[in-house]
Amino acid sequence: MVRLEGVHKRFGRLEVLQGIDLEVKRGEVVCVIGASGSGKSTLLRAINLLEPAEQGRVFLEGVEISGTKGLNDVRRRIGMVFQQFNLFPHKSVLENVTMAQRTVLDRPKQEAAERARSLLERVGLADKLEEYPDRLSGGQQQRVAIARALAMDPHVMLFDEVTSALDPELVKEVLDVMRELAREGMTMIVVTHEMGFAREVADRIVFMDEGLVVEQGPPAEVLDSPREERTKRFLGLVLEH
Amino acid sequence: MDAFLSQYFDLDIMWRSLPDVLSGFWVTIQLWLVASVLSLIWGLVLSLLRQLPGRAAAPIRALTIVYIDALRGIPLLLVVLLISGGLGALASEDVIADWIGLPRWFGKPDPFWYGVFAITLTYGAYMAEVYRSGIEAVPSGQMQAARSLGMSYAQAMRKVVVPQAVRKVFAPLLNDLTALMKDTSLVLVIGLAEVVSIGQDIQAETFNSSALVLGAILFLVVTIPLARIVDRQIAKQQIRYQRA
């Protein structure tokens, strides 16, 4: 579904990705863990080419997308949800979910609105269609953001620490939506600090450190009996408290 | 004191000159409205050109910056003179067509249109910088979110970034429109009978300044409400800011 080969990315003198190889299969849920600054978010942005890699290749559904034109069509097949939600504050909830359907997919107004309604119902926000983002809680905003991404019928979804900016009591409602999505067979790459979620939902855990994939495998393996010293140290720090 | 009052506030002269002053003020208002709309559009175009992404657009960005710096650094009066003297001469030498060199569109005399051109060129440059500050104040996550949904740069600008930017700079743009209104009076140097030039004529005939004071009052009738709108808008934005 998604394949990365030797992906490098630097910001000035800082090499954030130092040669990433990663393959994600259709329907697979991969959770990426690691300390902040390890390159997890940059990895996601390299996949949908918001931060194109300088070296290496990115494939989507068997076709190379790095260094090609027509990125808008590629990006609409890759849904992305951000830590800071990034809803459009000048648009209502419904318009947030219909805008790209109308401009990118040329869906008729009626059809876009219907799709938006059914998705917002799915994330439990059927009663908030006409609200504006600043009237919603963080958890509600993030669920709108998920619906907005799903409205484009993406083939894979990227989640970039989507619960990190939420108050603790709002985390569950967002994770529940993601659980449901995983159960339905969506291909998902999830950068997260929620170890419980990763253990429960992930098919595979990828541990990153200093721009490299250090270790990967099934949750039970990586989380309970890590092979690498760096993985042990990181897990010791996050699981202790 | 009486001499002072009658020099500036001679009600009799004010009353008699009212029709002329009003007709001049009507010209001022028309000039203001047309130049405002065009400046707002031209300024937005300039700010978008200045921020075009990619290496291919580097020459366009550089040219736009040169233009903005130049027009903001030259007195408007000088631009008015350059335009009016230049366009008319070029048209008479058949270098440019008469319709642009001696514009008389919509029944307005050519000084009116020279004024519109000059004001638009200058105020477009000012407003480009205002728009730019607004665009830069929109969080980068907005552009990223739009692009991640598959929207093109142009679509993201049009639908997501510019609408938010314009809201942020509503107050400073309105300030510029107020300044623009006062600057319309500079066009009197090329013979447009707007409110200040009419007041000046009456002052020359009567040795009395009351008609000019009347003109000043008419300006205030428009500019003071504008200032209050700006205040309200700023207060509203501060509330929104505190909530966010």
PDB file of C-alpha atoms in Angstrom, chain B residues 48-234:
ATOM      1  CA  LEU B  48      -0.330  36.978  -3.793  1.00  0.00           C
ATOM      2  CA  LEU B  49       2.328  37.568  -6.462  1.00  0.00           C
ATOM      3  CA  ARG B  50       4.816  38.467  -3.769  1.00  0.00           C
ATOM      4  CA  GLN B  51       4.209  35.173  -2.001  1.00  0.00           C
ATOM      5  CA  LEU B  52       4.024  32.835  -4.985  1.00  0.00           C
ATOM      6  CA  PRO B  53       5.754  29.584  -4.034  1.00  0.00           C
ATOM      7  CA  GLY B  54       8.503  27.811  -5.918  1.00  0.00           C
ATOM      8  CA  ARG B  55      11.761  28.751  -7.587  1.00  0.00           C
ATOM      9  CA  ALA B  56      10.178  29.410 -10.967  1.00  0.00           C
ATOM     10  CA  ALA B  57       8.284  32.340  -9.473  1.00  0.00           C
ATOM     11  CA  ALA B  58      11.399  34.014  -8.038  1.00  0.00           C
ATOM     12  CA  PRO B  59      11.570  36.742 -10.742  1.00  0.00           C
ATOM     13  CA  ILE B  60       7.890  37.583 -10.236  1.00  0.00           C
ATOM     14  CA  ARG B  61       8.420  37.827  -6.483  1.00  0.00           C
ATOM     15  CA  ALA B  62      11.468  40.064  -6.962  1.00  0.00           C
ATOM     16  CA  LEU B  63       9.678  42.374  -9.417  1.00  0.00           C
ATOM     17  CA  THR B  64       6.697  42.654  -7.093  1.00  0.00           C
ATOM     18  CA  ILE B  65       8.923  43.592  -4.164  1.00  0.00           C
ATOM     19  CA  VAL B  66      10.665  46.262  -6.264  1.00  0.00           C
ATOM     20  CA  TYR B  67       7.273  47.653  -7.319  1.00  0.00           C
ATOM     21  CA  ILE B  68       5.907  47.697  -3.759  1.00  0.00           C
ATOM     22  CA  ASP B  69       9.041  49.318  -2.329  1.00  0.00           C
ATOM     23  CA  ALA B  70       9.119  51.929  -5.095  1.00  0.00           C
ATOM     24  CA  LEU B  71       5.474  52.957  -4.940  1.00  0.00           C
ATOM     25  CA  ARG B  72       5.445  53.100  -1.153  1.00  0.00           C
ATOM     26  CA  GLY B  73       8.525  55.304  -1.234  1.00  0.00           C
ATOM     27  CA  ILE B  74       7.325  57.881  -3.781  1.00  0.00           C
ATOM     28  CA  PRO B  75       4.910  60.686  -2.847  1.00  0.00           C
ATOM     29  CA  LEU B  76       1.446  60.115  -4.261  1.00  0.00           C
ATOM     30  CA  LEU B  77       1.449  63.683  -5.584  1.00  0.00           C
ATOM     31  CA  LEU B  78       4.442  62.817  -7.754  1.00  0.00           C
ATOM     32  CA  VAL B  79       2.726  59.694  -9.071  1.00  0.00           C
ATOM     33  CA  VAL B  80      -0.362  61.764  -9.927  1.00  0.00           C
ATOM     34  CA  LEU B  81       1.793  64.184 -11.942  1.00  0.00           C
ATOM     35  CA  LEU B  82       3.712  61.378 -13.653  1.00  0.00           C
ATOM     36  CA  ILE B  83       0.520  59.637 -14.711  1.00  0.00           C
ATOM     37  CA  SER B  84      -1.403  62.668 -15.902  1.00  0.00           C
ATOM     38  CA  GLY B  85       1.484  64.285 -17.742  1.00  0.00           C
ATOM     39  CA  GLY B  86       2.820  61.019 -19.110  1.00  0.00           C
ATOM     40  CA  LEU B  87      -0.313  59.261 -20.352  1.00  0.00           C
ATOM     41  CA  GLY B  88      -1.711  62.317 -22.128  1.00  0.00           C
ATOM     42  CA  ALA B  89       1.601  62.975 -23.897  1.00  0.00           C
ATOM     43  CA  LEU B  90       2.049  59.344 -24.900  1.00  0.00           C
ATOM     44  CA  ALA B  91      -1.466  59.271 -26.322  1.00  0.00           C
ATOM     45  CA  SER B  92      -0.927  62.429 -28.342  1.00  0.00           C
ATOM     46  CA  GLU B  93       2.239  60.863 -29.814  1.00  0.00           C
ATOM     47  CA  ASP B  94       0.234  57.728 -30.632  1.00  0.00           C
ATOM     48  CA  VAL B  95       2.501  55.559 -28.474  1.00  0.00           C
ATOM     49  CA  ILE B  96      -0.552  54.327 -26.585  1.00  0.00           C
ATOM     50  CA  ALA B  97      -4.227  54.276 -27.560  1.00  0.00           C
ATOM     51  CA  ASP B  98      -6.397  57.278 -26.770  1.00  0.00           C
ATOM     52  CA  TRP B  99      -8.826  55.265 -24.675  1.00  0.00           C
ATOM     53  CA  ILE B 100      -6.097  54.598 -22.130  1.00  0.00           C
ATOM     54  CA  GLY B 101      -4.072  57.795 -22.623  1.00  0.00           C
ATOM     55  CA  LEU B 102      -7.085  60.111 -22.443  1.00  0.00           C
ATOM     56  CA  PRO B 103      -9.602  58.023 -20.504  1.00  0.00           C
ATOM     57  CA  ARG B 104     -13.122  59.432 -20.381  1.00  0.00           C
ATOM     58  CA  TRP B 105     -14.947  56.314 -19.210  1.00  0.00           C
ATOM     59  CA  PHE B 106     -18.447  56.558 -17.755  1.00  0.00           C
ATOM     60  CA  GLY B 107     -18.591  60.255 -18.563  1.00  0.00           C
ATOM     61  CA  LYS B 108     -15.804  61.136 -16.134  1.00  0.00           C
ATOM     62  CA  PRO B 109     -13.063  63.534 -17.245  1.00  0.00           C
ATOM     63  CA  ASP B 110      -9.508  62.265 -17.734  1.00  0.00           C
ATOM     64  CA  PRO B 111      -8.122  63.869 -14.522  1.00  0.00           C
ATOM     65  CA  PHE B 112     -10.587  61.713 -12.604  1.00  0.00           C
ATOM     66  CA  TRP B 113      -9.174  58.540 -14.155  1.00  0.00           C
ATOM     67  CA  TYR B 114      -5.556  59.704 -13.848  1.00  0.00           C
ATOM     68  CA  GLY B 115      -6.321  60.156 -10.163  1.00  0.00           C
ATOM     69  CA  VAL B 116      -7.847  56.687  -9.936  1.00  0.00           C
ATOM     70  CA  PHE B 117      -4.764  55.154 -11.618  1.00  0.00           C
ATOM     71  CA  ALA B 118      -2.269  56.988  -9.439  1.00  0.00           C
ATOM     72  CA  ILE B 119      -4.105  56.253  -6.190  1.00  0.00           C
ATOM     73  CA  THR B 120      -4.565  52.595  -7.117  1.00  0.00           C
ATOM     74  CA  LEU B 121      -0.900  52.164  -8.005  1.00  0.00           C
ATOM     75  CA  THR B 122       0.209  53.690  -4.702  1.00  0.00           C
ATOM     76  CA  TYR B 123      -2.418  52.356  -2.330  1.00  0.00           C
ATOM     77  CA  GLY B 124      -2.259  48.911  -3.931  1.00  0.00           C
ATOM     78  CA  ALA B 125       1.365  48.817  -2.774  1.00  0.00           C
ATOM     79  CA  TYR B 126       0.409  49.814   0.782  1.00  0.00           C
ATOM     80  CA  MET B 127      -2.430  47.334   0.929  1.00  0.00           C
ATOM     81  CA  ALA B 128      -0.281  44.521  -0.470  1.00  0.00           C
ATOM     82  CA  GLU B 129       1.786  44.754   2.711  1.00  0.00           C
ATOM     83  CA  VAL B 130      -1.339  44.749   4.860  1.00  0.00           C
ATOM     84  CA  TYR B 131      -2.661  41.653   3.100  1.00  0.00           C
ATOM     85  CA  ARG B 132       0.740  40.020   3.434  1.00  0.00           C
ATOM     86  CA  SER B 133       0.739  40.468   7.198  1.00  0.00           C
ATOM     87  CA  GLY B 134      -2.719  38.893   7.250  1.00  0.00           C
ATOM     88  CA  ILE B 135      -1.704  35.939   5.122  1.00  0.00           C
ATOM     89  CA  GLU B 136       1.375  35.356   7.251  1.00  0.00           C
ATOM     90  CA  ALA B 137      -0.782  35.436  10.366  1.00  0.00           C
ATOM     91  CA  VAL B 138      -2.824  32.443   9.189  1.00  0.00           C
ATOM     92  CA  PRO B 139      -1.253  29.372  10.847  1.00  0.00           C
ATOM     93  CA  SER B 140       0.705  27.178   8.451  1.00  0.00           C
ATOM     94  CA  GLY B 141      -1.403  24.213   9.555  1.00  0.00           C
ATOM     95  CA  GLN B 142      -4.287  25.675   7.558  1.00  0.00           C
ATOM     96  CA  MET B 143      -2.392  25.438   4.301  1.00  0.00           C
ATOM     97  CA  GLN B 144      -1.133  21.967   5.236  1.00  0.00           C
ATOM     98  CA  ALA B 145      -4.626  20.739   6.046  1.00  0.00           C
ATOM     99  CA  ALA B 146      -5.974  22.058   2.742  1.00  0.00           C
ATOM    100  CA  ARG B 147      -3.117  20.563   0.755  1.00  0.00           C
ATOM    101  CA  SER B 148      -3.410  17.228   2.558  1.00  0.00           C
ATOM    102  CA  LEU B 149      -7.005  17.052   1.317  1.00  0.00           C
ATOM    103  CA  GLY B 150      -5.757  17.350  -2.250  1.00  0.00           C
ATOM    104  CA  MET B 151      -6.498  21.035  -2.783  1.00  0.00           C
ATOM    105  CA  SER B 152      -4.065  22.884  -5.054  1.00  0.00           C
ATOM    106  CA  TYR B 153      -2.049  25.841  -3.764  1.00  0.00           C
ATOM    107  CA  ALA B 154      -4.423  28.219  -5.566  1.00  0.00           C
ATOM    108  CA  GLN B 155      -7.530  26.511  -4.193  1.00  0.00           C
ATOM    109  CA  ALA B 156      -6.099  26.506  -0.678  1.00  0.00           C
ATOM    110  CA  MET B 157      -5.289  30.207  -0.948  1.00  0.00           C
ATOM    111  CA  ARG B 158      -8.709  31.121  -2.314  1.00  0.00           C
ATOM    112  CA  LYS B 159     -10.846  28.986  -0.040  1.00  0.00           C
ATOM    113  CA  VAL B 160      -8.855  28.743   3.166  1.00  0.00           C
ATOM    114  CA  VAL B 161      -6.007  31.237   3.619  1.00  0.00           C
ATOM    115  CA  VAL B 162      -7.183  34.482   1.990  1.00  0.00           C
ATOM    116  CA  PRO B 163     -10.679  34.489   3.586  1.00  0.00           C
ATOM    117  CA  GLN B 164      -9.063  34.179   7.025  1.00  0.00           C
ATOM    118  CA  ALA B 165      -6.349  36.709   6.192  1.00  0.00           C
ATOM    119  CA  VAL B 166      -8.854  39.327   5.031  1.00  0.00           C
ATOM    120  CA  ARG B 167     -10.774  38.984   8.287  1.00  0.00           C
ATOM    121  CA  LYS B 168      -7.576  39.557  10.244  1.00  0.00           C
ATOM    122  CA  VAL B 169      -6.661  42.732   8.348  1.00  0.00           C
ATOM    123  CA  PHE B 170     -10.115  44.265   8.053  1.00  0.00           C
ATOM    124  CA  ALA B 171      -9.237  47.052  10.492  1.00  0.00           C
ATOM    125  CA  PRO B 172      -5.895  48.098   8.957  1.00  0.00           C
ATOM    126  CA  LEU B 173      -7.431  47.990   5.477  1.00  0.00           C
ATOM    127  CA  LEU B 174     -10.184  50.314   6.631  1.00  0.00           C
ATOM    128  CA  ASN B 175      -7.508  52.627   8.024  1.00  0.00           C
ATOM    129  CA  ASP B 176      -5.899  52.688   4.600  1.00  0.00           C
ATOM    130  CA  LEU B 177      -9.251  53.479   2.993  1.00  0.00           C
ATOM    131  CA  THR B 178      -9.630  56.447   5.344  1.00  0.00           C
ATOM    132  CA  ALA B 179      -6.170  57.700   4.415  1.00  0.00           C
ATOM    133  CA  LEU B 180      -7.004  57.111   0.759  1.00  0.00           C
ATOM    134  CA  MET B 181     -10.077  59.294   1.033  1.00  0.00           C
ATOM    135  CA  LYS B 182      -8.054  62.219   2.336  1.00  0.00           C
ATOM    136  CA  ASP B 183      -5.420  61.703  -0.336  1.00  0.00           C
ATOM    137  CA  THR B 184      -7.994  62.034  -3.136  1.00  0.00           C
ATOM    138  CA  SER B 185      -7.591  65.802  -2.639  1.00  0.00           C
ATOM    139  CA  LEU B 186      -4.120  65.602  -4.224  1.00  0.00           C
ATOM    140  CA  VAL B 187      -5.799  65.127  -7.583  1.00  0.00           C
ATOM    141  CA  LEU B 188      -6.762  68.818  -7.518  1.00  0.00           C
ATOM    142  CA  VAL B 189      -3.291  69.617  -8.860  1.00  0.00           C
ATOM    143  CA  ILE B 190      -4.306  68.191 -12.229  1.00  0.00           C
ATOM    144  CA  GLY B 191      -7.523  70.174 -12.343  1.00  0.00           C
ATOM    145  CA  LEU B 192     -10.173  67.860 -10.964  1.00  0.00           C
ATOM    146  CA  ALA B 193     -12.944  69.897  -9.346  1.00  0.00           C
ATOM    147  CA  GLU B 194     -13.229  67.912  -6.146  1.00  0.00           C
ATOM    148  CA  VAL B 195     -14.214  69.301  -2.775  1.00  0.00           C
ATOM    149  CA  VAL B 196     -10.870  70.832  -1.742  1.00  0.00           C
ATOM    150  CA  SER B 197     -10.262  72.577  -5.064  1.00  0.00           C
ATOM    151  CA  ILE B 198     -13.763  74.063  -4.999  1.00  0.00           C
ATOM    152  CA  GLY B 199     -13.237  75.261  -1.437  1.00  0.00           C
ATOM    153  CA  GLN B 200      -9.926  76.749  -2.505  1.00  0.00           C
ATOM    154  CA  ASP B 201     -11.590  78.619  -5.413  1.00  0.00           C
ATOM    155  CA  ILE B 202     -14.219  80.059  -3.106  1.00  0.00           C
ATOM    156  CA  GLN B 203     -11.513  81.061  -0.635  1.00  0.00           C
ATOM    157  CA  ALA B 204      -9.695  82.892  -3.432  1.00  0.00           C
ATOM    158  CA  GLU B 205     -12.859  84.760  -4.453  1.00  0.00           C
ATOM    159  CA  THR B 206     -14.109  85.702  -0.986  1.00  0.00           C
ATOM    160  CA  PHE B 207     -10.884  85.824   1.061  1.00  0.00           C
ATOM    161  CA  ASN B 208     -12.827  83.623   3.451  1.00  0.00           C
ATOM    162  CA  SER B 209     -12.080  80.016   4.445  1.00  0.00           C
ATOM    163  CA  SER B 210     -15.558  78.896   5.446  1.00  0.00           C
ATOM    164  CA  ALA B 211     -16.132  76.834   2.296  1.00  0.00           C
ATOM    165  CA  LEU B 212     -12.945  74.875   3.045  1.00  0.00           C
ATOM    166  CA  VAL B 213     -14.132  74.321   6.615  1.00  0.00           C
ATOM    167  CA  LEU B 214     -17.380  73.043   5.173  1.00  0.00           C
ATOM    168  CA  GLY B 215     -15.373  70.613   3.054  1.00  0.00           C
ATOM    169  CA  ALA B 216     -13.445  69.514   6.148  1.00  0.00           C
ATOM    170  CA  ILE B 217     -16.729  68.841   7.945  1.00  0.00           C
ATOM    171  CA  LEU B 218     -17.914  66.688   5.044  1.00  0.00           C
ATOM    172  CA  PHE B 219     -14.710  64.616   5.260  1.00  0.00           C
ATOM    173  CA  LEU B 220     -15.275  64.108   8.973  1.00  0.00           C
ATOM    174  CA  VAL B 221     -18.843  62.974   8.369  1.00  0.00           C
ATOM    175  CA  VAL B 222     -17.375  59.972   6.538  1.00  0.00           C
ATOM    176  CA  THR B 223     -14.054  59.381   8.296  1.00  0.00           C
ATOM    177  CA  ILE B 224     -15.229  59.482  11.911  1.00  0.00           C
ATOM    178  CA  PRO B 225     -17.783  56.673  11.497  1.00  0.00           C
ATOM    179  CA  LEU B 226     -15.083  54.693   9.699  1.00  0.00           C
ATOM    180  CA  ALA B 227     -12.774  55.169  12.689  1.00  0.00           C
ATOM    181  CA  ARG B 228     -15.496  53.869  15.008  1.00  0.00           C
ATOM    182  CA  ILE B 229     -16.017  50.812  12.806  1.00  0.00           C
ATOM    183  CA  VAL B 230     -12.281  50.132  13.013  1.00  0.00           C
ATOM    184  CA  ASP B 231     -12.417  50.421  16.834  1.00  0.00           C
ATOM    185  CA  ARG B 232     -15.318  48.006  17.047  1.00  0.00           C
ATOM    186  CA  GLN B 233     -13.610  45.531  14.761  1.00  0.00           C
ATOM    187  CA  ILE B 234     -10.398  45.619  16.805  1.00  0.00           C
TER     188      ILE B 234
END
